[in-house]
Coordinates of C-alpha atoms (C1' of nucleotides) in Angstrom, one line a residue:
Chain T
M1 CA -39.9 -65.9 37.5
V2 CA -43.8 -66.9 38.0
T3 CA -46.5 -64.6 37.6
K4 CA -47.1 -64.1 33.8
V5 CA -49.6 -62.0 35.6
A6 CA -51.3 -59.6 32.6
G7 CA -53.0 -60.8 29.7
T8 CA -50.7 -59.8 27.1
I9 CA -52.5 -59.2 23.7
G10 CA -49.5 -59.0 21.5
A11 CA -47.7 -61.8 23.1
R12 CA -44.8 -59.8 22.4
N13 CA -45.1 -59.4 18.8
P14 CA -44.6 -55.9 17.8
A15 CA -46.2 -56.1 14.2
V16 CA -49.7 -57.7 16.3
V17 CA -49.8 -54.7 18.4
R18 CA -49.2 -52.1 15.4
A19 CA -51.5 -53.8 13.0
R20 CA -54.3 -53.6 16.0
V21 CA -53.5 -50.1 16.5
L22 CA -53.9 -49.5 12.5
A23 CA -57.1 -51.7 12.8
A24 CA -58.3 -49.4 15.6
L25 CA -57.5 -46.3 13.6
G26 CA -60.3 -47.5 11.0
A27 CA -62.9 -48.4 13.6
I28 CA -62.6 -45.3 15.8
I29 CA -62.5 -43.0 12.1
E30 CA -65.8 -44.8 10.5
R31 CA -67.7 -45.3 14.5
D32 CA -67.1 -41.8 15.9
G33 CA -65.1 -39.8 13.3
L34 CA -62.0 -38.4 13.1
A35 CA -62.7 -35.2 15.7
R36 CA -62.7 -38.4 18.5
L37 CA -59.9 -39.5 18.2
G38 CA -56.5 -39.8 19.9
V39 CA -54.0 -41.2 21.5
N40 CA -55.7 -42.8 24.6
A41 CA -59.1 -43.4 22.8
L42 CA -56.9 -45.3 19.8
A43 CA -54.9 -47.2 22.9
R44 CA -58.2 -48.7 24.3
E45 CA -60.0 -49.5 21.3
A46 CA -56.9 -51.5 20.5
G47 CA -56.3 -53.5 24.0
C48 CA -52.6 -51.8 23.9
D49 CA -51.3 -49.3 26.1
K50 CA -50.7 -45.7 24.8
V51 CA -46.8 -45.9 25.1
L52 CA -47.0 -48.7 22.8
I53 CA -48.1 -46.4 20.0
Y54 CA -45.7 -43.8 20.6
R55 CA -42.8 -46.2 20.6
Y56 CA -44.0 -47.6 17.1
F57 CA -45.7 -44.8 15.5
G58 CA -43.5 -41.6 17.1
D59 CA -47.0 -40.3 18.0
L60 CA -51.1 -40.2 16.5
D61 CA -49.4 -38.2 13.8
G62 CA -47.2 -41.0 12.6
V63 CA -49.7 -43.8 13.3
C64 CA -52.1 -41.8 10.4
R65 CA -49.1 -41.8 7.7
E66 CA -48.8 -45.2 8.3
F67 CA -52.7 -45.9 8.2
A68 CA -53.0 -44.1 5.2
Q69 CA -50.1 -45.5 3.1
S70 CA -52.0 -49.2 4.2
R71 CA -55.4 -48.0 2.7
D72 CA -56.8 -47.3 -0.6
F73 CA -58.8 -44.1 0.1
W74 CA -59.9 -43.6 -3.8
W75 CA -60.5 -45.9 -6.8
T76 CA -58.0 -46.0 -9.1
L77 CA -58.6 -45.2 -13.0
D78 CA -58.7 -49.0 -13.6
D79 CA -61.4 -49.1 -11.2
L80 CA -63.3 -46.6 -13.1
V81 CA -62.9 -47.8 -16.2
Q82 CA -62.7 -51.5 -16.0
G83 CA -64.4 -53.3 -18.9
L84 CA -65.3 -49.9 -20.5
D85 CA -65.5 -49.7 -24.3
P86 CA -64.5 -46.0 -25.3
A87 CA -65.7 -47.8 -29.1
G88 CA -69.0 -48.8 -28.0
L89 CA -70.5 -45.6 -26.0
S90 CA -71.2 -43.0 -26.8
R91 CA -68.9 -40.3 -24.9
T92 CA -71.9 -39.2 -22.2
R93 CA -72.9 -42.9 -21.7
A94 CA -69.1 -43.3 -21.0
L95 CA -69.1 -40.1 -18.3
Q96 CA -72.6 -41.3 -16.7
V97 CA -71.2 -44.5 -16.8
L98 CA -67.8 -42.5 -15.1
M99 CA -69.8 -40.8 -12.9
R100 CA -71.7 -43.6 -11.4
R101 CA -69.1 -45.8 -10.9
H102 CA -67.5 -42.3 -9.0
A103 CA -70.4 -42.7 -6.6
A104 CA -70.5 -45.9 -6.0
A105 CA -66.9 -45.9 -5.3
I106 CA -67.0 -43.6 -2.7
R107 CA -70.4 -44.8 -1.1
S108 CA -68.6 -48.2 -0.8
R109 CA -65.7 -46.6 1.8
P110 CA -67.0 -45.3 4.9
T111 CA -63.1 -44.3 5.9
T112 CA -63.5 -41.6 2.8
L113 CA -66.7 -40.6 3.5
A114 CA -65.2 -39.5 7.3
I115 CA -62.1 -38.0 6.2
L116 CA -64.2 -36.3 3.7
A117 CA -66.8 -34.7 6.3
H118 CA -63.4 -34.3 8.8
E119 CA -62.1 -32.1 6.1
L120 CA -64.4 -29.3 5.7
T121 CA -63.4 -28.3 9.4
E122 CA -59.4 -29.6 9.8
R123 CA -56.8 -29.7 7.3
S124 CA -55.6 -32.8 9.2
T125 CA -52.6 -35.1 7.8
L126 CA -55.2 -38.2 6.4
A127 CA -57.4 -34.9 5.0
I128 CA -54.2 -34.1 2.8
A129 CA -53.7 -37.7 2.3
L130 CA -56.8 -38.2 0.7
E131 CA -56.6 -34.8 -0.9
E132 CA -53.2 -36.1 -2.7
V133 CA -54.6 -39.6 -4.1
R134 CA -57.7 -38.0 -5.6
E135 CA -55.8 -35.0 -7.4
T136 CA -53.5 -37.1 -9.2
R137 CA -56.2 -39.9 -10.2
T138 CA -59.0 -37.1 -11.3
L139 CA -56.1 -35.8 -13.5
E140 CA -55.5 -39.5 -14.5
L141 CA -59.1 -39.8 -15.2
F142 CA -59.4 -36.4 -17.5
A143 CA -56.3 -38.1 -19.5
W144 CA -58.0 -40.9 -20.0
I145 CA -61.0 -39.6 -21.3
G146 CA -59.3 -36.7 -23.1
E147 CA -57.8 -39.2 -25.0
R148 CA -60.8 -41.2 -26.1
F149 CA -63.2 -38.5 -26.1
D150 CA -63.7 -35.6 -27.8
L151 CA -65.8 -32.9 -25.8
P152 CA -67.4 -29.9 -27.1
A153 CA -65.3 -26.9 -26.7
A154 CA -68.1 -25.1 -24.9
V155 CA -68.4 -27.4 -22.1
D156 CA -65.5 -26.5 -19.0
L157 CA -64.8 -30.4 -18.0
P158 CA -63.1 -29.7 -14.8
A159 CA -65.6 -27.2 -13.7
V160 CA -68.6 -29.7 -14.7
S161 CA -67.0 -32.3 -13.2
L162 CA -65.8 -31.1 -9.7
L163 CA -69.6 -29.6 -10.0
L164 CA -71.4 -33.2 -9.8
G165 CA -68.4 -34.8 -8.1
S166 CA -68.8 -32.3 -5.4
A167 CA -72.3 -32.8 -5.0
V168 CA -72.0 -36.8 -4.9
N169 CA -68.9 -36.1 -2.3
Y170 CA -70.9 -34.2 0.0
L171 CA -74.3 -36.1 -0.6
A172 CA -72.6 -39.4 0.4
A173 CA -71.1 -38.0 3.5
R174 CA -74.6 -36.2 4.0
G175 CA -76.1 -39.6 3.8
R176 CA -74.3 -41.6 6.7
D177 CA -76.2 -39.6 9.7
V178 CA -79.1 -37.5 7.4
S179 CA -81.8 -39.9 5.7
V180 CA -83.7 -37.1 3.8
M181 CA -82.9 -33.8 2.7
G182 CA -84.5 -31.1 0.1
G183 CA -86.8 -34.3 -0.4
V184 CA -84.9 -36.5 -1.5
A185 CA -83.7 -39.8 0.5
L186 CA -80.5 -40.2 0.8
R187 CA -80.2 -43.8 2.4
S188 CA -80.4 -46.8 0.5
D189 CA -79.6 -47.3 -3.6
A190 CA -83.1 -46.8 -4.7
D191 CA -83.0 -43.1 -3.2
W192 CA -79.4 -43.1 -4.9
E193 CA -80.9 -43.5 -8.4
R194 CA -82.8 -40.8 -8.6
I195 CA -79.8 -38.6 -7.9
L196 CA -77.9 -40.5 -10.7
S197 CA -81.0 -40.4 -13.1
A198 CA -80.5 -36.2 -12.2
I199 CA -76.6 -36.6 -12.8
D200 CA -77.6 -38.3 -15.9
A201 CA -80.0 -35.9 -17.0
L202 CA -77.4 -33.2 -16.4
I203 CA -74.8 -34.7 -18.1
A204 CA -76.7 -35.8 -21.3
G205 CA -77.8 -32.0 -21.2
V206 CA -74.7 -30.2 -21.7
V207 CA -72.3 -32.7 -23.5
P208 CA -75.2 -34.7 -26.3
P209 CA -74.0 -37.9 -28.0
Q210 CA -71.8 -36.8 -30.8
Chain F
M1 CA -67.0 1.5 49.6
V2 CA -63.4 1.7 47.9
T3 CA -62.1 -0.6 46.2
K4 CA -63.8 -0.9 42.5
V5 CA -61.2 -3.5 41.5
A6 CA -62.1 -5.5 38.9
G7 CA -62.8 -4.5 35.2
T8 CA -66.1 -5.2 34.9
I9 CA -67.1 -5.3 31.7
G10 CA -70.5 -5.4 32.1
A11 CA -71.2 -3.0 34.9
R12 CA -73.9 -4.9 36.0
N13 CA -75.8 -4.9 33.1
P14 CA -76.6 -8.5 32.0
A15 CA -77.8 -7.4 28.7
V16 CA -74.4 -6.6 27.6
V17 CA -72.4 -9.2 28.9
R18 CA -75.7 -11.6 27.4
A19 CA -75.0 -9.5 23.5
R20 CA -71.3 -9.8 24.5
V21 CA -71.6 -13.1 24.9
L22 CA -73.9 -14.3 21.4
A23 CA -70.8 -12.0 19.9
A24 CA -68.3 -14.1 20.7
L25 CA -70.0 -17.3 20.2
G26 CA -70.0 -15.6 16.5
A27 CA -67.1 -15.0 16.4
I28 CA -65.2 -18.5 17.6
I29 CA -67.5 -20.0 14.7
E30 CA -66.2 -17.6 12.1
R31 CA -62.2 -17.7 13.6
D32 CA -61.8 -21.5 14.9
G33 CA -65.1 -23.0 13.9
L34 CA -67.6 -24.9 15.5
A35 CA -64.7 -27.8 17.2
R36 CA -63.1 -25.6 19.0
L37 CA -66.2 -23.9 21.0
G38 CA -66.4 -24.5 24.6
V39 CA -67.9 -22.9 27.4
N40 CA -64.1 -21.9 28.6
A41 CA -63.6 -20.7 25.4
L42 CA -66.8 -18.4 25.0
A43 CA -66.0 -17.2 28.3
R44 CA -62.4 -16.3 27.6
E45 CA -63.8 -14.6 24.3
A46 CA -66.7 -12.4 25.6
G47 CA -63.8 -11.4 28.8
C48 CA -66.6 -12.5 31.1
D49 CA -66.7 -15.4 33.9
K50 CA -67.9 -18.8 32.6
V51 CA -70.2 -18.5 35.6
L52 CA -72.6 -16.0 33.8
I53 CA -72.9 -18.1 30.7
Y54 CA -74.2 -20.3 33.2
R55 CA -76.4 -18.4 34.9
Y56 CA -78.1 -16.7 31.8
F57 CA -78.0 -18.9 29.3
G58 CA -78.3 -22.4 31.0
D59 CA -75.6 -23.9 29.7
L60 CA -73.3 -24.0 25.9
D61 CA -76.5 -25.3 24.1
G62 CA -78.9 -22.4 25.6
V63 CA -76.2 -20.0 23.8
C64 CA -76.4 -21.3 20.6
R65 CA -80.4 -21.7 20.6
E66 CA -80.6 -17.8 21.3
F67 CA -77.3 -17.1 18.8
A68 CA -79.3 -19.4 15.9
Q69 CA -82.8 -17.2 16.7
S70 CA -80.7 -13.8 16.7
R71 CA -79.2 -14.9 13.3
D72 CA -80.6 -15.6 9.9
F73 CA -78.6 -18.5 8.5
W74 CA -80.3 -19.0 5.0
W75 CA -81.6 -16.3 2.3
T76 CA -85.2 -15.6 2.4
L77 CA -87.6 -16.1 -0.1
D78 CA -87.2 -12.6 -1.0
D79 CA -83.8 -12.4 -0.7
L80 CA -83.7 -14.5 -3.8
V81 CA -87.0 -13.2 -5.7
Q82 CA -86.3 -9.7 -5.2
G83 CA -86.8 -8.1 -8.4
L84 CA -86.8 -10.7 -10.8
D85 CA -90.4 -10.7 -13.4
P86 CA -91.4 -13.5 -14.0
A87 CA -93.2 -12.5 -17.3
G88 CA -89.8 -10.7 -18.6
L89 CA -87.3 -13.5 -17.8
S90 CA -87.3 -17.2 -19.9
R91 CA -87.3 -20.3 -17.2
T92 CA -83.6 -21.3 -17.6
R93 CA -82.6 -17.7 -16.6
A94 CA -84.6 -17.5 -13.9
L95 CA -83.4 -20.6 -12.7
Q96 CA -79.8 -19.6 -13.2
V97 CA -80.0 -16.3 -11.4
L98 CA -81.5 -17.7 -8.4
M99 CA -78.7 -20.6 -8.3
R100 CA -76.6 -17.2 -8.7
R101 CA -77.9 -15.6 -6.0
H102 CA -78.1 -18.7 -3.9
A103 CA -74.8 -19.4 -3.7
A104 CA -74.1 -15.0 -3.3
A105 CA -76.1 -15.6 -0.3
I106 CA -74.1 -18.6 1.1
R107 CA -70.4 -17.0 0.5
S108 CA -71.6 -14.0 2.2
R109 CA -72.3 -15.8 5.5
P110 CA -69.5 -17.1 7.2
T111 CA -71.9 -18.6 10.2
T112 CA -73.1 -20.9 7.5
L113 CA -70.3 -21.9 6.1
A114 CA -68.7 -22.8 9.2
I115 CA -72.3 -24.6 10.4
L116 CA -72.3 -26.6 7.2
A117 CA -68.6 -27.4 7.6
H118 CA -69.5 -29.0 11.0
E119 CA -72.9 -30.7 10.3
L120 CA -71.2 -33.4 7.9
T121 CA -69.6 -34.3 11.3
E122 CA -71.5 -33.6 14.5
R123 CA -75.3 -32.9 14.8
S124 CA -74.9 -29.9 16.8
T125 CA -77.6 -27.7 17.6
L126 CA -76.8 -25.0 15.5
A127 CA -76.9 -27.6 12.7
I128 CA -80.4 -28.7 13.5
A129 CA -81.3 -24.9 13.5
L130 CA -79.8 -24.6 10.1
E131 CA -81.3 -27.7 8.6
E132 CA -85.0 -26.1 9.4
V133 CA -84.8 -23.1 8.0
R134 CA -82.9 -24.4 5.1
E135 CA -85.9 -27.1 4.2
T136 CA -88.7 -24.9 5.1
R137 CA -86.9 -21.3 2.6
T138 CA -85.9 -24.5 -0.1
L139 CA -90.0 -25.6 0.3
E140 CA -91.0 -21.6 -0.3
L141 CA -88.9 -21.3 -3.1
F142 CA -90.2 -24.8 -4.9
A143 CA -93.4 -23.2 -4.3
W144 CA -92.9 -19.7 -6.2
I145 CA -91.2 -21.4 -9.0
G146 CA -93.7 -23.5 -9.8
E147 CA -96.5 -20.7 -9.6
R148 CA -94.9 -19.1 -12.1
F149 CA -93.1 -21.2 -14.6
D150 CA -94.1 -25.0 -15.8
L151 CA -91.0 -27.1 -16.1
P152 CA -90.8 -29.8 -18.1
A153 CA -92.1 -33.7 -16.4
A154 CA -89.0 -35.0 -17.1
V155 CA -86.6 -33.2 -14.9
D156 CA -86.5 -34.1 -11.3
L157 CA -86.4 -30.2 -10.3
P158 CA -86.2 -31.7 -6.4
A159 CA -82.7 -33.6 -7.4
V160 CA -81.5 -31.2 -9.8
S161 CA -81.4 -28.6 -7.0
L162 CA -80.2 -30.7 -4.3
L163 CA -77.7 -31.9 -6.7
L164 CA -76.2 -28.5 -7.7
G165 CA -76.9 -26.5 -4.3
S166 CA -75.0 -29.1 -2.4
A167 CA -71.8 -28.7 -4.5
V168 CA -72.8 -24.7 -4.1
N169 CA -72.8 -25.3 -0.4
Y170 CA -69.9 -27.8 -0.3
L171 CA -67.4 -25.4 -2.8
A172 CA -68.1 -22.5 -0.3
A173 CA -66.9 -24.3 2.8
R174 CA -64.1 -25.7 1.0
G175 CA -63.5 -22.7 -0.5
R176 CA -62.1 -21.1 2.9
D177 CA -58.9 -23.0 3.7
V178 CA -58.3 -24.9 0.5
S179 CA -57.5 -22.2 -2.8
V180 CA -57.6 -24.8 -5.4
M181 CA -59.5 -27.7 -6.1
G182 CA -59.4 -30.4 -9.3
G183 CA -58.0 -27.6 -11.5
V184 CA -60.5 -24.9 -10.4
A185 CA -59.7 -22.1 -8.0
L186 CA -62.1 -21.1 -5.4
R187 CA -61.0 -18.1 -3.1
S188 CA -61.8 -15.2 -5.5
D189 CA -65.3 -14.3 -7.0
A190 CA -63.5 -14.1 -10.7
D191 CA -62.8 -17.8 -9.8
W192 CA -66.7 -18.7 -8.7
E193 CA -67.4 -17.1 -12.2
R194 CA -66.6 -19.9 -13.6
I195 CA -67.9 -22.2 -11.6
L196 CA -71.3 -20.8 -11.7
S197 CA -71.1 -20.7 -15.4
A198 CA -71.0 -24.4 -15.4
I199 CA -74.1 -24.3 -13.8
D200 CA -75.5 -21.9 -15.9
A201 CA -75.0 -24.6 -18.5
L202 CA -75.8 -27.5 -16.5
I203 CA -79.4 -25.7 -15.9
A204 CA -79.5 -24.4 -19.4
G205 CA -79.0 -28.4 -21.0
V206 CA -81.7 -30.0 -18.5
V207 CA -84.5 -27.1 -19.0
P208 CA -84.6 -25.1 -22.1
P209 CA -85.7 -21.8 -22.2
Q210 CA -89.5 -22.6 -23.4
Chain G
dA1 C1' -24.9 -68.6 34.1
dA2 C1' -24.1 -63.5 33.0
dC3 C1' -25.6 -59.9 30.3
dC4 C1' -28.6 -56.7 26.9
dT5 C1' -32.0 -55.9 24.1
dT6 C1' -36.9 -55.6 23.2
dT7 C1' -41.3 -55.5 25.0
dG8 C1' -45.2 -54.6 27.9
dT9 C1' -46.7 -52.3 32.1
dC10 C1' -48.1 -48.7 35.8
dA11 C1' -47.6 -44.3 38.0
dC12 C1' -47.0 -40.1 37.3
dC13 C1' -47.1 -35.4 35.1
dA14 C1' -49.0 -30.5 33.1
dT15 C1' -52.6 -28.9 30.9
dA16 C1' -57.6 -28.4 30.0
dC17 C1' -62.1 -29.2 29.8
dG18 C1' -67.1 -28.8 31.6
dG19 C1' -69.4 -27.2 36.2
dT20 C1' -70.9 -26.0 40.8
dG21 C1' -70.3 -23.5 45.7
dA22 C1' -69.3 -19.8 48.7
dC23 C1' -68.5 -15.5 48.2
dA24 C1' -68.0 -9.9 47.4
dT25 C1' -70.2 -5.8 45.6
dG26 C1' -73.2 -2.9 44.0
dT27 C1' -78.3 -1.4 43.5
dA28 C1' -83.5 -1.0 44.8
dG29 C1' -86.6 -1.1 48.0
dC30 C1' -88.5 0.1 52.6
Chain R
dG1 C1' -80.2 3.7 57.7
dC2 C1' -80.9 -1.3 56.8
dT3 C1' -82.3 -5.9 54.2
dA4 C1' -82.9 -8.3 49.9
dC5 C1' -81.7 -9.4 46.5
dA6 C1' -79.3 -9.7 41.3
dT7 C1' -75.0 -9.2 40.2
dG8 C1' -69.5 -10.1 39.2
dT9 C1' -65.5 -13.1 40.8
dC10 C1' -62.9 -16.6 42.4
dA11 C1' -62.1 -21.4 44.2
dC12 C1' -62.6 -26.0 43.7
dC13 C1' -64.0 -30.9 41.8
dG14 C1' -64.2 -34.7 38.6
dT15 C1' -62.7 -36.3 34.3
dA16 C1' -60.2 -36.2 30.2
dT17 C1' -56.5 -35.4 27.4
dG18 C1' -51.4 -35.3 25.2
dG19 C1' -46.8 -37.3 27.4
dT20 C1' -42.9 -39.8 29.7
dG21 C1' -39.9 -42.2 33.0
dA22 C1' -39.2 -45.7 35.6
dC23 C1' -39.7 -50.6 35.9
dA24 C1' -41.1 -55.7 35.2
dA25 C1' -41.0 -59.1 32.4
dA26 C1' -39.6 -62.4 28.0
dG27 C1' -35.7 -63.9 24.8
dG28 C1' -31.3 -63.9 22.9
dT29 C1' -26.2 -63.9 22.8
dT30 C1' -21.8 -64.6 24.7

DNA sequence: AACCTTTGTCACCATACGGTGACATGTAGC
DNA sequence: GCTACATGTCACCGTATGGTGACAAAGGTT
């Protein structure tokens, strides 16, 4: 009897520990990046013994898999097209709005930005999860656009989207720790307005209002 | 006398060892990426004792500094504008050609691609070196363009360049280990022609021939 | 009460890392 | 010849990592 020495954090409740581990994973990714993620660091952050991680999740990859399922790394189609009336918008304006919403959605997800940054270096579990959701959502969006607007055959929509989307992803990830690039600031929303305006112009140039 | 046991690689020639270390650094970066770079790995790759690295370069960072000076991570202005006749080209075509040359120059430099990928994660010595040369060369190029073409005031050239350049950098880095993205292939030069054509169209849309 | 399972803790292993001190070896100057 | 120095080799330290086995406490079941 007696003792009850150690300050058990989970108080014999595995669900609490699991939740803490998952939360800690997010915290580490956002603060230090995926490169500094490890079982030891994760256990430290979660305030639990690393043995529990192995017991509950198998290994670090198991934690990542579960983490990926518990979060939405990407916008949904509804996020992007919500309240958007195809009849009241020119196709040009519609594409511009979609691109702006994409940028806003990405920039507001620090975890996603960290994964985007890391996937250029290593093909981790989280990178693969992000890749999958991104591909499916992108296809959904393309389908949605294709059903509502007809685009000039001359414009290669996938290629243009890939280009502008890549630029947004790259600059959003880069803007986390660099404030200015090529004479263009990346930090504040006001800075981003300049970039988004340029995107507007590029879209307007390549797909004129019908 | 006698013995001459160990297979001394540098044969008492520090210059040889130094050169081998620098070459090994490039090899590791291109093959494994900056994340897997370390003193031990570097010594292994160079086939020398790691003590020599500390003696000759101070530390790993010293090797990187010297490596950065010994290589050109970026195009020079001359690389890009060589043989380009401002009088014979529309401003549209000129910008398109410059962008294509930029892409070709980046894609042909595996070390640069590895650093570009890594700088999203960590601000390493090599990333800083790359950043500096990139900024200065970009300014040079902007000046060159400004002296020879007049651009519509409506178009924000820095922002547009940043956007398209970022996309090219991102896709080039990404194309190293992923073959298709958003339905667009990234591997071969033929795949890239599709991307470059889209860039042509975007440029043509935003800055019409004078 | 006695038992069994779950939960949490601790000690330990092998490995790799960055970094340093001590020593053997060859070469140049005198 | 001898000394002095630059060069190369090896052994070692402290620390961190991923991973595992053994054990103490708490509950529930019978």
